[in-house]
Tab-separated table of C-alpha atoms in Angstrom:
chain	number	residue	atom	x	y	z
A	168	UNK	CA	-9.319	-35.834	20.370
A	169	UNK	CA	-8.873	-38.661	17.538
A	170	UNK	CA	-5.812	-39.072	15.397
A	171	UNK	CA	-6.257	-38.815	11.683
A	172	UNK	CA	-3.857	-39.521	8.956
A	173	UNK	CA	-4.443	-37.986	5.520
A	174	UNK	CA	-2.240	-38.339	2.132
A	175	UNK	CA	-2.395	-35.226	-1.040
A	176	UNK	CA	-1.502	-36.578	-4.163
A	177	UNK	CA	-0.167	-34.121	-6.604
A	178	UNK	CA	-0.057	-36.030	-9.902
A	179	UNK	CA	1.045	-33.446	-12.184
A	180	UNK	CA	5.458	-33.215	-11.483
A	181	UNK	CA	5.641	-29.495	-12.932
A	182	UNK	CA	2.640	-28.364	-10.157
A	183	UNK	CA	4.753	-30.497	-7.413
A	184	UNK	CA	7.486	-28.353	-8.130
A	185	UNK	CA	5.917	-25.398	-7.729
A	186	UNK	CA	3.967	-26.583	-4.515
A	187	UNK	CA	7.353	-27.347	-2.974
A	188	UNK	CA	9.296	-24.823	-4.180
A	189	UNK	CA	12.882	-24.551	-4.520
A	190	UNK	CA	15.042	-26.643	-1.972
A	191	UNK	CA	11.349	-27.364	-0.431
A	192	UNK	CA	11.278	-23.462	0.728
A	193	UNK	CA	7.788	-23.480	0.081
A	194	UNK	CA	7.689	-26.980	1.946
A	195	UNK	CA	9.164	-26.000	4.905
A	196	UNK	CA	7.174	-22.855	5.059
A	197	UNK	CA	4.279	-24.473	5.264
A	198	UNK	CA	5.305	-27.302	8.018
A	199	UNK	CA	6.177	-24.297	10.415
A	200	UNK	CA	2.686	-22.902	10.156
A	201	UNK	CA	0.660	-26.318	10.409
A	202	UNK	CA	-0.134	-27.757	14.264
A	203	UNK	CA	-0.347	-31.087	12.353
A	204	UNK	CA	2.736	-33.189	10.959
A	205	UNK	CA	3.463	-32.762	7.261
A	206	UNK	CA	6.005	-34.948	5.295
A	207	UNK	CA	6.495	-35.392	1.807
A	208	UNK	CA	7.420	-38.875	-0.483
A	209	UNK	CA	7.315	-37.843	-3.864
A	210	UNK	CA	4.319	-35.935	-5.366
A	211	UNK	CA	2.861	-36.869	-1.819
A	212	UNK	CA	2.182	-34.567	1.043
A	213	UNK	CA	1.226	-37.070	4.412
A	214	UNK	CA	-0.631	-35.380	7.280
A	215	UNK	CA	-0.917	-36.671	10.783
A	216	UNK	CA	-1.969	-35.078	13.678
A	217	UNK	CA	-5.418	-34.387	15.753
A	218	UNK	CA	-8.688	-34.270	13.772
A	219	UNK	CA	-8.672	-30.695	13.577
A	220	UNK	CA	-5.497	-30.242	12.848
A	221	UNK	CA	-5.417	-32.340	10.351
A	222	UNK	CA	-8.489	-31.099	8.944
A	223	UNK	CA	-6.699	-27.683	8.715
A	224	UNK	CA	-3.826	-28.735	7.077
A	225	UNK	CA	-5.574	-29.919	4.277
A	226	UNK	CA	-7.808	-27.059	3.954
A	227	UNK	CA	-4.155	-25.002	3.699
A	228	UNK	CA	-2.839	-27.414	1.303
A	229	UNK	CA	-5.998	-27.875	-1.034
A	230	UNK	CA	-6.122	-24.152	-1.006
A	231	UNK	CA	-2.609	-23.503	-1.950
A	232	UNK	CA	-2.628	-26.434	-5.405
A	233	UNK	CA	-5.709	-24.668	-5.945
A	234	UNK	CA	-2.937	-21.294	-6.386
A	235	UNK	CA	-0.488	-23.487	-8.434
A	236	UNK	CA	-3.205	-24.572	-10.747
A	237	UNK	CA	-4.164	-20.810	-11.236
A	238	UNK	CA	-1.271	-18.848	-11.388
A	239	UNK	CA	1.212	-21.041	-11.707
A	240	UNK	CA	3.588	-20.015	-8.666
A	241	UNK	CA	3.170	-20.478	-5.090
A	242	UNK	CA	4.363	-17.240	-2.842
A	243	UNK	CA	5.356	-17.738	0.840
A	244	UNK	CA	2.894	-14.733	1.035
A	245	UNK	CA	0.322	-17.354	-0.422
A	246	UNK	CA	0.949	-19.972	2.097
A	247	UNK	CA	1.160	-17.062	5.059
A	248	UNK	CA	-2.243	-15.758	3.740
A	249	UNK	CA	-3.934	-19.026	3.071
A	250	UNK	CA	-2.497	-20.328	6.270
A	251	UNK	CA	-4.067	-17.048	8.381
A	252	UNK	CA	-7.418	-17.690	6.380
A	253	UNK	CA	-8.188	-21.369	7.092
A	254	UNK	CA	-6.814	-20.499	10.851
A	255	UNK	CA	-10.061	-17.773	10.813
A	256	UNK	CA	-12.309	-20.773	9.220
A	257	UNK	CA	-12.607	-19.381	5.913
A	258	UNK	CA	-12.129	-22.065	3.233
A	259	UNK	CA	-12.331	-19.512	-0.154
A	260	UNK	CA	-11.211	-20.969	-2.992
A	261	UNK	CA	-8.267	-19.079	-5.123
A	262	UNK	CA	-11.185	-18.132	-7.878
A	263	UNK	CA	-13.269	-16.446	-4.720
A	264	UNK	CA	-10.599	-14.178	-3.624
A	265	UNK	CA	-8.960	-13.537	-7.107
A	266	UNK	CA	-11.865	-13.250	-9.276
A	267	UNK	CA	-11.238	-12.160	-13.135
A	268	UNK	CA	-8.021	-10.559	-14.543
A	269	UNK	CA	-8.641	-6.442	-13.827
A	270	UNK	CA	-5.925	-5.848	-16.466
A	271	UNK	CA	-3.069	-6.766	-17.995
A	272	UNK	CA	0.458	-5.130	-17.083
A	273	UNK	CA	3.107	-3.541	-20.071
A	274	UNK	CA	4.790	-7.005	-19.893
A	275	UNK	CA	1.548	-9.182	-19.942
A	276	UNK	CA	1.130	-10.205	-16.685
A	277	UNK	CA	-2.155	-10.803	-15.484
A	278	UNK	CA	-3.501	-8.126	-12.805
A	279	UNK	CA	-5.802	-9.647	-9.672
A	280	UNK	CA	-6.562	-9.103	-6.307
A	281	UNK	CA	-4.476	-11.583	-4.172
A	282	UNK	CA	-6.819	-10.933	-0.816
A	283	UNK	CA	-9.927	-10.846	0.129
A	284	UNK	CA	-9.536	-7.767	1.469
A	285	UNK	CA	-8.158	-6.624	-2.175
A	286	UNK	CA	-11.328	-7.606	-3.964
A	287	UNK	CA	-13.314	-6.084	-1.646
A	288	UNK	CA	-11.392	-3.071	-2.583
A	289	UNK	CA	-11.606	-3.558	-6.359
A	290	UNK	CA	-15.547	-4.227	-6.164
A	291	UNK	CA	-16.052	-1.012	-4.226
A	292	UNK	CA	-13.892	1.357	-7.127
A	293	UNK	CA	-15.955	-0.593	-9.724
A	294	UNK	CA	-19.287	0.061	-7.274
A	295	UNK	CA	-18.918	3.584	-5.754
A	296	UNK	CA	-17.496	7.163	-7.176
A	297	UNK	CA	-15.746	8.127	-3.837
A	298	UNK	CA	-13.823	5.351	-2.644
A	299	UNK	CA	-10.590	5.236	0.690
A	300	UNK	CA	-8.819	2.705	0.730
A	301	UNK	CA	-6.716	2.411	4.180
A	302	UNK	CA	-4.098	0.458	5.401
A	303	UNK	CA	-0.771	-0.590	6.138
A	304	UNK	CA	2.025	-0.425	3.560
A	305	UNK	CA	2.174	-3.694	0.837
A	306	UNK	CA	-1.168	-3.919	0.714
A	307	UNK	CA	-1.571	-2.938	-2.125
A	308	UNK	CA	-3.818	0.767	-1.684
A	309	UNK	CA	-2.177	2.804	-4.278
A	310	UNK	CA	-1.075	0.176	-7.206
A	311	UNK	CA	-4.209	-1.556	-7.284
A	312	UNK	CA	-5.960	2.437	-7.891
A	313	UNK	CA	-3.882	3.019	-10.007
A	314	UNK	CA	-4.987	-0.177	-12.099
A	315	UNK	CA	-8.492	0.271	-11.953
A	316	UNK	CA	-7.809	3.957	-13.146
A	317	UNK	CA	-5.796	2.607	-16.041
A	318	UNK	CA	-8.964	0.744	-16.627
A	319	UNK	CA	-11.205	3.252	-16.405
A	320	UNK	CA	-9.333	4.943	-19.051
A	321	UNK	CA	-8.847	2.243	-21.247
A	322	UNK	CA	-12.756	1.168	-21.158
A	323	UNK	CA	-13.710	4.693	-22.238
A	324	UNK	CA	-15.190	5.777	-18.864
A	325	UNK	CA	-13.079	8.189	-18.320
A	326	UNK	CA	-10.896	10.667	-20.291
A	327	UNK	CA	-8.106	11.327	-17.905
A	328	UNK	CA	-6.321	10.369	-14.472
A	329	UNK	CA	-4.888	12.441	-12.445
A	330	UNK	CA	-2.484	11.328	-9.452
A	331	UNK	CA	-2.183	13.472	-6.520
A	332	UNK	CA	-0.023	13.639	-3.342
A	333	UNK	CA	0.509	15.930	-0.750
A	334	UNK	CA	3.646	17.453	-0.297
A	335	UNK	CA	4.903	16.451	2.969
A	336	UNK	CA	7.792	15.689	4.101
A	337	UNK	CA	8.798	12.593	6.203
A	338	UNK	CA	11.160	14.209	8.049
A	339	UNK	CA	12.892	16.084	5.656
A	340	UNK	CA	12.523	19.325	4.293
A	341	UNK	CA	11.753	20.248	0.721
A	342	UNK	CA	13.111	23.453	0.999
A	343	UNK	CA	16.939	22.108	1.003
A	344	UNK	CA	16.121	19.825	-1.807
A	345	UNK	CA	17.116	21.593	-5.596
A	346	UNK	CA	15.049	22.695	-8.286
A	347	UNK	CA	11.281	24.771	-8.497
A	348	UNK	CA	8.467	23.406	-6.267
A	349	UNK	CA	7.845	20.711	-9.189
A	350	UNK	CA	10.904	19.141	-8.803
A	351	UNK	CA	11.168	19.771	-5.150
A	352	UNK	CA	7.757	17.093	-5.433
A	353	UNK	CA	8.830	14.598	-8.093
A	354	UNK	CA	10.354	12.425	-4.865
A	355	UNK	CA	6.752	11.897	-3.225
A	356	UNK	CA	4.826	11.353	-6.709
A	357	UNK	CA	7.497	8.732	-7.080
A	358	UNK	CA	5.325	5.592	-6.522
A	359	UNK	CA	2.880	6.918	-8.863
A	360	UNK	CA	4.708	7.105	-11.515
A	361	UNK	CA	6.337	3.783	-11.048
A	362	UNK	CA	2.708	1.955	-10.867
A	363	UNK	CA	2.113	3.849	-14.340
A	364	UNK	CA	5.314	1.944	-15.622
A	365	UNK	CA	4.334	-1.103	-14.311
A	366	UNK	CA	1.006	-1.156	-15.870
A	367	UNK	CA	1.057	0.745	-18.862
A	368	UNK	CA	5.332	0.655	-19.889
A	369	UNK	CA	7.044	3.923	-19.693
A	370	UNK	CA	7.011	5.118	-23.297
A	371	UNK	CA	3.047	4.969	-23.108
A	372	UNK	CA	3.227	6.592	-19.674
A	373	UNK	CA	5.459	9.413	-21.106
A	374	UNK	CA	2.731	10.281	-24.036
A	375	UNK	CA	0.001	10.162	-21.568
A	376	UNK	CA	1.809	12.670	-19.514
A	377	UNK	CA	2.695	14.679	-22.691
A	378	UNK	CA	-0.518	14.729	-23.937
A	379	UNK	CA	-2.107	16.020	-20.571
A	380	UNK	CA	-3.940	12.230	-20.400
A	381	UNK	CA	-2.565	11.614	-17.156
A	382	UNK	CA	-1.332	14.568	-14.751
A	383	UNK	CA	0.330	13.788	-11.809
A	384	UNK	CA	0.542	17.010	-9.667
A	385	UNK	CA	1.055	17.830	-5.800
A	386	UNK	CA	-2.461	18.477	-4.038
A	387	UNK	CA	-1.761	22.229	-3.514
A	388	UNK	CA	-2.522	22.188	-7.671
A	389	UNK	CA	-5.846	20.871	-7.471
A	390	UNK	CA	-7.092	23.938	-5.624
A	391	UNK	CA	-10.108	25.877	-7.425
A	392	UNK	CA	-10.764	23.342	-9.982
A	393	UNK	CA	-13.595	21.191	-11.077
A	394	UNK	CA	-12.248	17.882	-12.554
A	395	UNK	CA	-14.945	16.367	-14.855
A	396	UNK	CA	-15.103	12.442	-16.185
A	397	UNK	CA	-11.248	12.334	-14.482
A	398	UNK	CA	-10.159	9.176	-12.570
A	399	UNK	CA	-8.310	11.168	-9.406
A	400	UNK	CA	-6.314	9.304	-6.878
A	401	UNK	CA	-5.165	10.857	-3.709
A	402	UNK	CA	-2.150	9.133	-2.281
A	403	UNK	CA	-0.877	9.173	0.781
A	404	UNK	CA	-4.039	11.198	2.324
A	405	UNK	CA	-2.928	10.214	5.904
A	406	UNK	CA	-0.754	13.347	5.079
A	407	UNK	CA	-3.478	16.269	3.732
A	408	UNK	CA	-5.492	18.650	6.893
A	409	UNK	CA	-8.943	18.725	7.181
A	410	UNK	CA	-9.105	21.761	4.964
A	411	UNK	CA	-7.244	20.078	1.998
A	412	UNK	CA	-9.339	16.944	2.182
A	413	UNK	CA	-12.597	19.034	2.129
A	414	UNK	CA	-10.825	20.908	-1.197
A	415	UNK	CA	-9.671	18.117	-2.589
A	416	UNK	CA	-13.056	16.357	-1.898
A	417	UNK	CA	-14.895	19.182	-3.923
A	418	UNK	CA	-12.735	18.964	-6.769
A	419	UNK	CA	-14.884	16.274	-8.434
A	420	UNK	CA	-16.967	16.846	-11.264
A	421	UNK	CA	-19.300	14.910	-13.526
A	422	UNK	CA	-18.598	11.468	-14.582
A	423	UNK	CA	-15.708	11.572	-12.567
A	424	UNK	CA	-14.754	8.996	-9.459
A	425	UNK	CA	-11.555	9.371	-6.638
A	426	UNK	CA	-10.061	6.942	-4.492
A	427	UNK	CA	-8.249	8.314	-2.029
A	428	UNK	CA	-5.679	5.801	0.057
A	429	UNK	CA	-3.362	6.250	3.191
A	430	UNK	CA	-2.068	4.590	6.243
A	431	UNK	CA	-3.531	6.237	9.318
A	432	UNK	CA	-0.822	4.931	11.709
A	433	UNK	CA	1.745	6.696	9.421
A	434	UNK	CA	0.922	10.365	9.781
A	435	UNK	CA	3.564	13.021	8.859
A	436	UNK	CA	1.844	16.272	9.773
A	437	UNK	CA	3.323	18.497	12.223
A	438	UNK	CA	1.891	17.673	15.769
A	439	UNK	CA	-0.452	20.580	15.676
A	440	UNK	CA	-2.145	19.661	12.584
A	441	UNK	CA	-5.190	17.004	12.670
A	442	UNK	CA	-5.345	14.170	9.764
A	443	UNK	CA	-8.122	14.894	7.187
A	444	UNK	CA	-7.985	11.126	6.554
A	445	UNK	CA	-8.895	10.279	10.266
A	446	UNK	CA	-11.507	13.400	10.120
A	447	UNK	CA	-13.038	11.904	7.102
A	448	UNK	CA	-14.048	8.852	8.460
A	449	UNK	CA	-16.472	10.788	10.991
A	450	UNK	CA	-17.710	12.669	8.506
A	451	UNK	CA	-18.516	10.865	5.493
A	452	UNK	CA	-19.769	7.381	7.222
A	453	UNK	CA	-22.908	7.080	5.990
A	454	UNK	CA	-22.718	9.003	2.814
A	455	UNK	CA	-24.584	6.820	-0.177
A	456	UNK	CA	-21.983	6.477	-2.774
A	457	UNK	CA	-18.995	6.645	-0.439
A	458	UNK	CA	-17.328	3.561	0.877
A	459	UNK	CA	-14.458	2.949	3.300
A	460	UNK	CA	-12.772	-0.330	2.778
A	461	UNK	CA	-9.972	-1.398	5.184
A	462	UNK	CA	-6.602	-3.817	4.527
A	463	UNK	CA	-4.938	-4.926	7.089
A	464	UNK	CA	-1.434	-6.412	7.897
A	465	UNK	CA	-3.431	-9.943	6.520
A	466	UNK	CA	-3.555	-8.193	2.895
A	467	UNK	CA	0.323	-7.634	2.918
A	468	UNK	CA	1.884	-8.782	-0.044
A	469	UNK	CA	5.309	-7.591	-0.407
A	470	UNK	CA	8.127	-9.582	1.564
A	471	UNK	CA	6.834	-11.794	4.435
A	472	UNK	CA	9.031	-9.818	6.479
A	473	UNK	CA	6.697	-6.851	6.098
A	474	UNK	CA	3.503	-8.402	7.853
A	475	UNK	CA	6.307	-9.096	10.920
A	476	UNK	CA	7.522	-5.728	11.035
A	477	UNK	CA	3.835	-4.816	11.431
A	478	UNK	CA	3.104	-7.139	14.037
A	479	UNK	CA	6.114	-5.807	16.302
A	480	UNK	CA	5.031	-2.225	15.518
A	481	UNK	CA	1.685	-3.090	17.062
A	482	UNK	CA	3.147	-4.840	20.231
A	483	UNK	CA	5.668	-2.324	20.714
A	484	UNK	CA	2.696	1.055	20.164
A	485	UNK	CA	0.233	-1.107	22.251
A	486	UNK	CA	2.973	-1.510	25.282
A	487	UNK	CA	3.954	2.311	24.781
A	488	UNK	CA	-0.014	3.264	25.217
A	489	UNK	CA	-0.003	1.296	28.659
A	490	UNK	CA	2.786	2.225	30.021
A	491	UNK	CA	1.219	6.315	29.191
């Protein structure tokens, strides 16, 4: 195959900066990923290499000064996500997997979807009134719920959200822990509570919750009622039976809408008991109204580290199936 050579000029010093990152980090990053030969002069980036490789490079590198002209910052989660998309022969610009601002957090940062897979998400919650969201942890499941509930109730569509977990333990048992079955809970309707701080600030969290605006309750609670123009989330649904799904699932009301979320490869039932989330999927398939949308260890956007520890999980669960 032909060589090619190909130069990126980056004009603007403070977007350089950025592109690079500190002590080149960013740089570096991004040399390790590309089959082609990157080198920087300046505001420069030089690529040499094979057609294609080249060709791919500069997709990656377009793509990610398209990010620094956006947001401002450049993420080695950006480059490892941009890098796996242009690798797939998708060339979406930042716009096409952001889109617009869903909100803005207590502190004024702007709220989007960093994926594909995440707007595919969002469009579904803003589309359908029964919505599962599954996937690996860091992708975003239960934050990004919790947003669009936040939005829900800010727009006037709704007039309450209510968060809901099921109370089991990950091997440990809530009987030794102190305090009535409330506070035995609190632990596991811990990331609920700090998405509602992220987004909304905790003083305005803490009226919400005094004022009965948002309720954040274990999913043995929700049994016999009818929640009407509610935002629910169910969190961590890898965790509820068959029977509590089908409860919880019958809980909604008028002008309400759920999104239930969970990791299927992180069940902590007893061995006995069958996932509702798993059951679901059988069931409810090709129900109008109901979507399923999937993330995937390519949507992780917590430490870099995380989408690795994912990886080896698979290897390690896929050699562990052979050898059985």
């Amino acid at each position: 195959m032909a060589e090619k050579e190909a130069v990126v000029s980056i004009g603007d010093n403070l977007q350089a900066a950025v592109f690079f990152g500190s002590g080149d980090e960013n740089f570096k990053h991004l040399k390790e990923l590309c089959q082609a030969e990157l080198h920087a002069r300046g505001g420069d980036v030089f690529i040499k290499g094979r057609e294609e490789d080249v060709n791919r490079a500069l997709d990656i590198v377009n793509a990610l000064l398209d990010i620094v002209e956006g947001e401002g910052q450049l993420k080695l989660s950006d480059i490892n996500y941009v890098a796996g998309l242009v690798q797939q022969g998708h060339k979406a610009k930042h716009q096409d997997i952001t889109g617009s601002v869903i909100l803005n957090s207590a502190r004024g940062k702007p709220i989007k979807a960093k994926t594909l897979g995440q707007k595919r998400y969002i469009q579904a919650i803003l589309r359908d009134d029964v919505v599962f969201g599954i996937g690996p942890a860091g992708t975003g499941k239960t934050y990004l719920a919790v947003v669009m509930a936040v939005r829900a109730l800010k727009s006037r569509e709704v007039e309450r959200i209510i968060l809901v977990r099921p109370a089991v333990e990950a091997g440990e048992k809530l009987g030794f822990l102190p305090g009535d079955f409330i506070e035995k809970v609190n632990p596991y309707l811990r990331p609920l509570y700090d998405g509602l701080f992220d987004i909304l600030g905790v003083d305005v969290t803490q009226r919400y919750l005094d004022k009965n605006v948002i309720e954040v309750a274990p999913l043995a609670y929700m049994r016999g009622r009818t929640l009407n123009d509610a935002f629910i989330i169910l969190d961590e649904a890898q965790n509820t039976t068959p029977q509590q799904m089908k409860m919880f699932l019958t809980r909604l009301g008028f002008g309400s809408k759920a999104v239930i979320t969970g990791d299927i490869t992180q069940v902590d039932l007893p061995r006995e008991e069958y996932s509702g989330l798993i059951e679901i999927q059988k069931i409810l398939s090709s129900v109008k109204g109901v979507s399923f949308e999937y993330l995937t260890k390519e949507d992780v956007i917590r430490h870099p580290l995380v989408q690795k520890i994912i990886d080896a999980y698979e290897s390690f669960e896929a050699g562990q199936s052979t050898r059985d």
